[in-house]
Amino acid sequence: MIGPLAQTDEVRAALEDGQPVVALESTIITHGMPWPRNFETARRVEEEVRSHGAVPATIAVLEGVLHVGLTDRQMANLAQAEGVAKLSRADLPVAMATGTTGATTVAATMIAARLAGIEVFATGGIGGVHRGAERTFDVSADLRELSETAVTVVAAGAKAILDLPKTWEMLETFGVPVIAVGQDVLPAFWSRASEHTAPLRLDHASDIAAAHVMRGAMGLPGGQLVANPIPEASEIPAEELAPIIEQALSEAAEDGILAKAVTPYLLARIFELTKGRSLDANIALVLNNARLAAEIAGEILAIRKEITAEQDTPL
Ligand code: PSU
Ligand code: MN
């Protein structure tokens, strides 16, 4: 284990005992949702993981220390803090070396999970190719991370604020399996359906776990993206959101919002324009992803135990 990595007792015990663990990101808390619902949600997501048989490990950098698992107090402080850095792959080691406090994106959370030996991670939506990327070149580091780091990420697809066709094309180029759960089309975060046929479909946590184990056994780098549709009762239909997204995007352009500030700006604006409905939907889908991630983590360990038992059986 590398030096500055701190685990809660709960996470350390689970990893040592070979219990299922699910990593959770913190940018969604600091940059994705407003106080106090960000803190309430972070705790509910952890409970959801626990009630489905796994241990949650929320990841963040606190004064330079990479924490894998946060106490309630640490989480409450982070959720209320002002000016917390948003750390992706490029920023993570710099923050750790300089004593910075920052929240981890999907990319940085995957890196931390791998260091800690955690194979499954639940979030809301991944970053992707932004609209207008042909001009701005704004492509999230999350995509490259999925091609390099062997963690299965459960998300509700990517947000419609992005250029979804380009996002899926790029993942295909990178050789990242994009797996829709229980349907033939990819979900679009706040909406269950999109126009994009999913490249892969698996309907059971055990199959997703088997694919994860097979990828590892073949020595292929990189993870899997599991695209889990938002529960029906909580979705906002794509037609209804489209004009709101257009408005938020044109305001972002007028205000000259760039780089890391783009995603948080758009989320906050869409929250206002939907009178909070986008946040209710966001919370419902994260809980749904936490549940599936806990099941996948359990199934991965079950498969590994079976393999070990077979190897131990004399011929
Ligand atoms: N999707 C959400 N909420 C978020 C994010 C994505 O629904 O808060 C965050 C994630 O942490 C993701 C990051 O990794 O935004 C992507 O940021 P960027 O586009 O700057 O790479
Ligand atoms: Mn970006």
Short mmCIF file of C-alpha atoms and ligand atoms in Angstrom, two decimals:
data_model
loop_
_atom_site.label_atom_id
_atom_site.label_comp_id
_atom_site.label_asym_id
_atom_site.label_seq_id
_atom_site.Cartn_x
_atom_site.Cartn_y
_atom_site.Cartn_z
CA MET A 1 0.00 0.00 0.00
CA ILE A 2 1.29 3.50 -0.74
CA GLY A 3 2.03 5.83 2.16
CA PRO A 4 -0.66 8.45 2.54
CA LEU A 5 -3.75 6.27 2.27
CA ALA A 6 -6.13 6.21 5.22
CA GLN A 7 -8.94 3.71 5.65
CA THR A 8 -11.78 3.67 8.16
CA ASP A 9 -11.79 0.61 10.44
CA GLU A 10 -14.91 -0.62 8.66
CA VAL A 11 -13.23 -0.52 5.23
CA ARG A 12 -9.93 -2.00 6.41
CA ALA A 13 -11.69 -4.90 8.17
CA ALA A 14 -13.84 -5.61 5.10
CA LEU A 15 -10.86 -5.67 2.74
CA GLU A 16 -8.81 -7.85 5.10
CA ASP A 17 -11.70 -10.30 5.59
CA GLY A 18 -12.47 -10.47 1.87
CA GLN A 19 -15.90 -8.85 2.22
CA PRO A 20 -17.43 -6.93 -0.71
CA VAL A 21 -16.58 -3.21 -0.78
CA VAL A 22 -18.04 -0.50 -3.05
CA ALA A 23 -16.14 2.75 -3.73
CA LEU A 24 -18.11 6.04 -3.91
CA GLU A 25 -16.92 9.38 -5.28
CA SER A 26 -17.02 12.75 -3.51
CA THR A 27 -17.24 15.29 -6.37
CA ILE A 28 -20.92 14.46 -6.60
CA ILE A 29 -21.16 15.65 -2.94
CA THR A 30 -19.10 18.85 -3.25
CA HIS A 31 -19.77 19.91 -6.85
CA GLY A 32 -22.85 17.96 -7.90
CA MET A 33 -25.47 18.63 -5.21
CA PRO A 34 -26.36 21.49 -2.84
CA TRP A 35 -26.05 21.34 0.99
CA PRO A 36 -27.69 19.72 2.95
CA ARG A 37 -29.09 17.23 0.46
CA ASN A 38 -25.58 16.35 -0.68
CA PHE A 39 -24.74 15.11 2.84
CA GLU A 40 -28.09 13.35 3.34
CA THR A 41 -27.65 11.63 -0.03
CA ALA A 42 -24.06 10.59 0.65
CA ARG A 43 -25.20 8.89 3.88
CA ARG A 44 -28.22 7.26 2.28
CA VAL A 45 -26.04 5.90 -0.52
CA GLU A 46 -23.70 4.36 2.06
CA GLU A 47 -26.68 2.79 3.84
CA GLU A 48 -27.96 1.41 0.56
CA VAL A 49 -24.60 -0.30 -0.04
CA ARG A 50 -24.63 -1.75 3.50
CA SER A 51 -28.19 -3.02 3.25
CA HIS A 52 -27.19 -4.93 0.12
CA GLY A 53 -24.35 -6.75 1.77
CA ALA A 54 -21.30 -4.60 0.99
CA VAL A 55 -19.21 -1.98 2.79
CA PRO A 56 -19.18 1.56 1.33
CA ALA A 57 -15.91 3.47 0.90
CA THR A 58 -16.43 7.14 0.04
CA ILE A 59 -13.17 8.57 -1.29
CA ALA A 60 -11.74 12.09 -0.84
CA VAL A 61 -8.43 13.86 -0.14
CA LEU A 62 -8.45 15.62 3.25
CA GLU A 63 -5.41 17.83 3.87
CA GLY A 64 -3.34 15.74 1.51
CA VAL A 65 -4.39 12.35 2.88
CA LEU A 66 -6.21 10.04 0.49
CA HIS A 67 -9.14 8.69 2.52
CA VAL A 68 -10.81 5.46 1.49
CA GLY A 69 -13.92 5.53 3.67
CA LEU A 70 -15.00 8.70 5.48
CA THR A 71 -16.51 9.09 8.94
CA ASP A 72 -19.85 10.92 9.14
CA ARG A 73 -18.06 13.94 10.58
CA GLN A 74 -15.51 14.03 7.76
CA MET A 75 -18.31 13.71 5.23
CA ALA A 76 -20.36 16.50 6.85
CA ASN A 77 -17.34 18.82 6.89
CA LEU A 78 -16.53 18.12 3.26
CA ALA A 79 -20.17 18.57 2.19
CA GLN A 80 -20.29 22.06 3.75
CA ALA A 81 -16.78 23.25 2.96
CA GLU A 82 -16.27 26.13 0.52
CA GLY A 83 -13.74 26.07 -2.26
CA VAL A 84 -12.99 22.34 -2.18
CA ALA A 85 -10.81 21.37 -5.15
CA LYS A 86 -12.15 19.03 -7.84
CA LEU A 87 -9.50 16.37 -8.32
CA SER A 88 -9.13 14.29 -11.44
CA ARG A 89 -6.19 12.05 -12.45
CA ALA A 90 -3.86 14.99 -13.10
CA ASP A 91 -4.62 16.73 -9.80
CA LEU A 92 -4.70 13.82 -7.36
CA PRO A 93 -0.97 13.35 -6.68
CA VAL A 94 -0.40 17.13 -6.59
CA ALA A 95 -3.14 17.56 -3.97
CA MET A 96 -1.70 14.70 -1.92
CA ALA A 97 1.82 16.12 -2.10
CA THR A 98 0.76 19.62 -1.10
CA GLY A 99 -1.75 18.96 1.68
CA THR A 100 -4.78 20.08 -0.29
CA THR A 101 -8.40 19.10 0.45
CA GLY A 102 -10.30 17.96 -2.59
CA ALA A 103 -13.12 15.79 -3.86
CA THR A 104 -12.40 12.98 -6.29
CA THR A 105 -14.03 12.68 -9.73
CA VAL A 106 -14.81 9.35 -11.34
CA ALA A 107 -11.25 9.15 -12.72
CA ALA A 108 -9.55 9.92 -9.39
CA THR A 109 -11.94 7.66 -7.45
CA MET A 110 -11.09 4.76 -9.77
CA ILE A 111 -7.38 5.32 -9.13
CA ALA A 112 -7.92 5.37 -5.35
CA ALA A 113 -10.17 2.30 -5.48
CA ARG A 114 -7.54 0.33 -7.38
CA LEU A 115 -4.84 1.33 -4.89
CA ALA A 116 -7.03 0.12 -2.03
CA GLY A 117 -7.99 -3.12 -3.79
CA ILE A 118 -11.64 -2.19 -4.44
CA GLU A 119 -13.03 -3.44 -7.76
CA VAL A 120 -16.51 -1.89 -7.94
CA PHE A 121 -17.54 1.76 -7.81
CA ALA A 122 -20.99 3.37 -7.88
CA THR A 123 -21.72 6.92 -9.02
CA GLY A 124 -24.40 8.98 -10.80
CA GLY A 125 -23.04 9.75 -14.24
CA ILE A 126 -19.56 9.68 -15.74
CA GLY A 127 -17.93 12.63 -17.45
CA GLY A 128 -17.63 12.38 -21.23
CA VAL A 129 -17.20 14.29 -24.46
CA HIS A 130 -18.73 17.75 -24.09
CA ARG A 131 -20.91 19.24 -26.79
CA GLY A 132 -18.75 21.45 -29.00
CA ALA A 133 -15.69 19.31 -28.19
CA GLU A 134 -14.62 19.70 -31.82
CA ARG A 135 -13.91 23.35 -30.89
CA THR A 136 -13.05 23.14 -27.16
CA PHE A 137 -11.44 19.67 -27.02
CA ASP A 138 -13.24 19.25 -23.66
CA VAL A 139 -13.23 15.51 -23.06
CA SER A 140 -13.39 14.19 -19.50
CA ALA A 141 -10.39 12.28 -18.16
CA ASP A 142 -12.99 9.74 -16.92
CA LEU A 143 -13.03 8.11 -20.36
CA ARG A 144 -9.30 7.43 -20.49
CA GLU A 145 -9.36 6.20 -16.91
CA LEU A 146 -11.96 3.59 -17.83
CA SER A 147 -9.55 2.34 -20.49
CA GLU A 148 -6.67 2.02 -18.02
CA THR A 149 -7.90 1.17 -14.54
CA ALA A 150 -9.54 -2.15 -13.75
CA VAL A 151 -12.60 -1.01 -11.82
CA THR A 152 -16.22 -1.71 -12.78
CA VAL A 153 -18.13 1.59 -12.64
CA VAL A 154 -21.91 1.57 -12.20
CA ALA A 155 -23.52 4.77 -13.54
CA ALA A 156 -26.85 5.79 -15.07
CA GLY A 157 -25.12 6.47 -18.38
CA ALA A 158 -23.72 9.87 -19.16
CA LYS A 159 -25.66 13.10 -18.85
CA ALA A 160 -27.53 14.56 -21.77
CA ILE A 161 -25.54 17.78 -21.23
CA LEU A 162 -22.74 15.89 -23.01
CA ASP A 163 -22.39 14.81 -26.61
CA LEU A 164 -23.57 11.25 -26.01
CA PRO A 165 -22.82 9.75 -29.46
CA LYS A 166 -19.21 11.00 -29.28
CA THR A 167 -18.91 9.75 -25.69
CA TRP A 168 -19.97 6.22 -26.66
CA GLU A 169 -17.74 6.26 -29.76
CA MET A 170 -14.74 7.22 -27.69
CA LEU A 171 -15.37 4.42 -25.18
CA GLU A 172 -15.61 1.98 -28.07
CA THR A 173 -12.27 3.23 -29.42
CA PHE A 174 -10.75 2.76 -25.98
CA GLY A 175 -12.08 -0.79 -25.77
CA VAL A 176 -14.22 -0.12 -22.72
CA PRO A 177 -17.24 -2.44 -22.43
CA VAL A 178 -20.39 -0.31 -22.12
CA ILE A 179 -23.06 -2.61 -20.70
CA ALA A 180 -26.74 -1.64 -20.49
CA VAL A 181 -28.65 -3.36 -17.71
CA GLY A 182 -32.04 -4.89 -18.53
CA GLN A 183 -32.68 -3.02 -21.80
CA ASP A 184 -31.39 -2.73 -25.35
CA VAL A 185 -30.75 1.01 -25.39
CA LEU A 186 -28.34 3.04 -23.31
CA PRO A 187 -29.90 5.09 -20.51
CA ALA A 188 -29.40 8.88 -20.48
CA PHE A 189 -29.01 9.67 -16.77
CA TRP A 190 -32.29 11.48 -15.91
CA SER A 191 -34.13 9.42 -18.55
CA ARG A 192 -34.33 5.63 -18.86
CA ALA A 193 -34.06 5.52 -22.62
CA SER A 194 -31.93 7.18 -25.28
CA GLU A 195 -31.71 6.71 -29.04
CA HIS A 196 -28.47 4.78 -28.73
CA THR A 197 -28.49 1.02 -28.97
CA ALA A 198 -26.29 -0.40 -26.25
CA PRO A 199 -23.16 -2.16 -27.52
CA LEU A 200 -23.62 -4.80 -24.79
CA ARG A 201 -26.50 -5.86 -22.58
CA LEU A 202 -26.40 -7.94 -19.39
CA ASP A 203 -29.37 -8.39 -17.07
CA HIS A 204 -27.83 -9.94 -13.95
CA ALA A 205 -25.20 -8.80 -11.47
CA SER A 206 -23.62 -12.27 -11.68
CA ASP A 207 -23.00 -11.87 -15.45
CA ILE A 208 -21.49 -8.41 -14.99
CA ALA A 209 -19.26 -9.85 -12.26
CA ALA A 210 -18.22 -12.78 -14.48
CA ALA A 211 -17.25 -10.35 -17.28
CA HIS A 212 -15.19 -8.31 -14.79
CA VAL A 213 -13.35 -11.41 -13.56
CA MET A 214 -12.75 -12.63 -17.14
CA ARG A 215 -11.28 -9.26 -18.15
CA GLY A 216 -8.88 -9.48 -15.24
CA ALA A 217 -7.98 -13.11 -15.97
CA MET A 218 -7.07 -12.12 -19.53
CA GLY A 219 -4.79 -9.40 -18.23
CA LEU A 220 -6.68 -6.66 -20.05
CA PRO A 221 -6.22 -3.24 -18.48
CA GLY A 222 -9.22 -1.02 -17.94
CA GLY A 223 -12.64 -1.31 -16.40
CA GLN A 224 -16.24 -1.72 -17.43
CA LEU A 225 -18.97 0.89 -17.60
CA VAL A 226 -22.29 -0.48 -16.37
CA ALA A 227 -25.14 1.74 -17.59
CA ASN A 228 -28.02 1.19 -15.17
CA PRO A 229 -31.30 2.98 -16.04
CA ILE A 230 -32.91 5.28 -13.48
CA PRO A 231 -36.01 3.72 -11.80
CA GLU A 232 -39.16 4.45 -13.81
CA ALA A 233 -40.92 6.38 -11.05
CA SER A 234 -38.07 8.91 -10.84
CA GLU A 235 -37.20 9.57 -14.48
CA ILE A 236 -37.64 12.85 -16.35
CA PRO A 237 -38.46 12.10 -20.00
CA ALA A 238 -35.76 13.21 -22.47
CA GLU A 239 -38.18 15.42 -24.49
CA GLU A 240 -39.00 17.39 -21.38
CA LEU A 241 -35.36 17.97 -20.47
CA ALA A 242 -34.05 18.81 -23.93
CA PRO A 243 -35.07 22.52 -23.97
CA ILE A 244 -33.83 22.98 -20.39
CA ILE A 245 -30.44 21.52 -21.29
CA GLU A 246 -30.26 23.78 -24.37
CA GLN A 247 -30.94 26.82 -22.20
CA ALA A 248 -28.32 25.84 -19.59
CA LEU A 249 -25.75 25.22 -22.33
CA SER A 250 -26.33 28.57 -24.01
CA GLU A 251 -26.10 30.37 -20.66
CA ALA A 252 -22.83 28.58 -19.91
CA ALA A 253 -21.48 29.77 -23.27
CA GLU A 254 -22.65 33.36 -22.64
CA ASP A 255 -21.04 33.33 -19.18
CA GLY A 256 -17.77 31.99 -20.62
CA ILE A 257 -17.73 28.88 -18.39
CA LEU A 258 -14.79 26.61 -19.23
CA ALA A 259 -12.95 23.43 -18.22
CA LYS A 260 -13.68 22.01 -14.77
CA ALA A 261 -16.39 24.56 -14.08
CA VAL A 262 -18.62 23.38 -16.94
CA THR A 263 -20.21 20.28 -15.36
CA PRO A 264 -21.00 21.87 -11.93
CA TYR A 265 -22.40 25.00 -13.65
CA LEU A 266 -24.75 23.01 -15.88
CA LEU A 267 -25.95 20.78 -13.02
CA ALA A 268 -26.74 23.77 -10.82
CA ARG A 269 -28.59 25.55 -13.63
CA ILE A 270 -30.63 22.47 -14.57
CA PHE A 271 -31.53 22.07 -10.88
CA GLU A 272 -32.94 25.61 -10.86
CA LEU A 273 -34.73 25.26 -14.18
CA THR A 274 -36.42 21.98 -13.17
CA LYS A 275 -37.30 23.40 -9.71
CA GLY A 276 -35.30 20.67 -8.02
CA ARG A 277 -36.70 17.72 -9.95
CA SER A 278 -33.33 17.00 -11.54
CA LEU A 279 -31.87 16.57 -8.06
CA ASP A 280 -34.62 14.17 -6.92
CA ALA A 281 -33.95 12.10 -10.03
CA ASN A 282 -30.18 12.27 -9.47
CA ILE A 283 -30.57 10.97 -5.90
CA ALA A 284 -32.86 8.12 -6.98
CA LEU A 285 -30.45 6.94 -9.66
CA VAL A 286 -27.40 7.04 -7.40
CA LEU A 287 -29.21 4.88 -4.82
CA ASN A 288 -30.19 2.47 -7.59
CA ASN A 289 -26.56 2.28 -8.75
CA ALA A 290 -25.31 1.72 -5.19
CA ARG A 291 -27.61 -1.29 -4.88
CA LEU A 292 -26.44 -2.89 -8.14
CA ALA A 293 -22.78 -2.16 -7.34
CA ALA A 294 -23.12 -3.92 -3.96
CA GLU A 295 -24.59 -6.97 -5.69
CA ILE A 296 -21.81 -7.02 -8.33
CA ALA A 297 -19.13 -6.73 -5.63
CA GLY A 298 -20.66 -9.71 -3.81
CA GLU A 299 -20.83 -11.77 -7.01
CA ILE A 300 -17.19 -11.03 -7.91
CA LEU A 301 -16.07 -12.43 -4.55
CA ALA A 302 -18.34 -15.47 -4.95
CA ILE A 303 -16.77 -16.23 -8.36
CA ARG A 304 -13.23 -15.81 -6.97
CA LYS A 305 -14.05 -18.21 -4.09
CA GLU A 306 -15.36 -20.79 -6.54
CA ILE A 307 -12.19 -20.52 -8.65
CA THR A 308 -10.00 -20.94 -5.55
CA ALA A 309 -12.03 -23.95 -4.40
CA GLU A 310 -11.62 -25.60 -7.84
CA GLN A 311 -7.88 -24.99 -7.80
CA ASP A 312 -7.63 -26.52 -4.32
CA THR A 313 -9.53 -29.67 -5.33
CA PRO A 314 -7.05 -32.48 -6.11
CA LEU A 315 -7.48 -33.91 -9.63
N1 PSU B 1 -21.96 13.40 -13.11
C1 PSU B 1 -22.87 13.75 -12.16
N2 PSU B 1 -22.49 14.52 -11.12
C2 PSU B 1 -21.21 14.90 -10.98
C3 PSU B 1 -20.25 14.47 -11.96
C4 PSU B 1 -20.66 13.75 -13.01
O1 PSU B 1 -24.03 13.39 -12.26
O2 PSU B 1 -20.91 15.57 -10.01
C5 PSU B 1 -18.80 14.74 -11.72
C6 PSU B 1 -18.08 13.37 -11.59
O3 PSU B 1 -17.20 13.43 -10.49
C7 PSU B 1 -17.32 13.24 -12.89
C8 PSU B 1 -16.98 14.69 -13.14
O4 PSU B 1 -16.18 12.44 -12.79
O5 PSU B 1 -18.18 15.39 -12.80
C9 PSU B 1 -16.59 14.95 -14.58
O6 PSU B 1 -16.05 16.24 -14.64
P1 PSU B 1 -15.29 16.72 -15.96
O7 PSU B 1 -16.38 16.75 -17.01
O8 PSU B 1 -14.74 18.07 -15.62
O9 PSU B 1 -14.25 15.67 -16.23
MN MN B 2 -13.57 18.75 -18.88
#
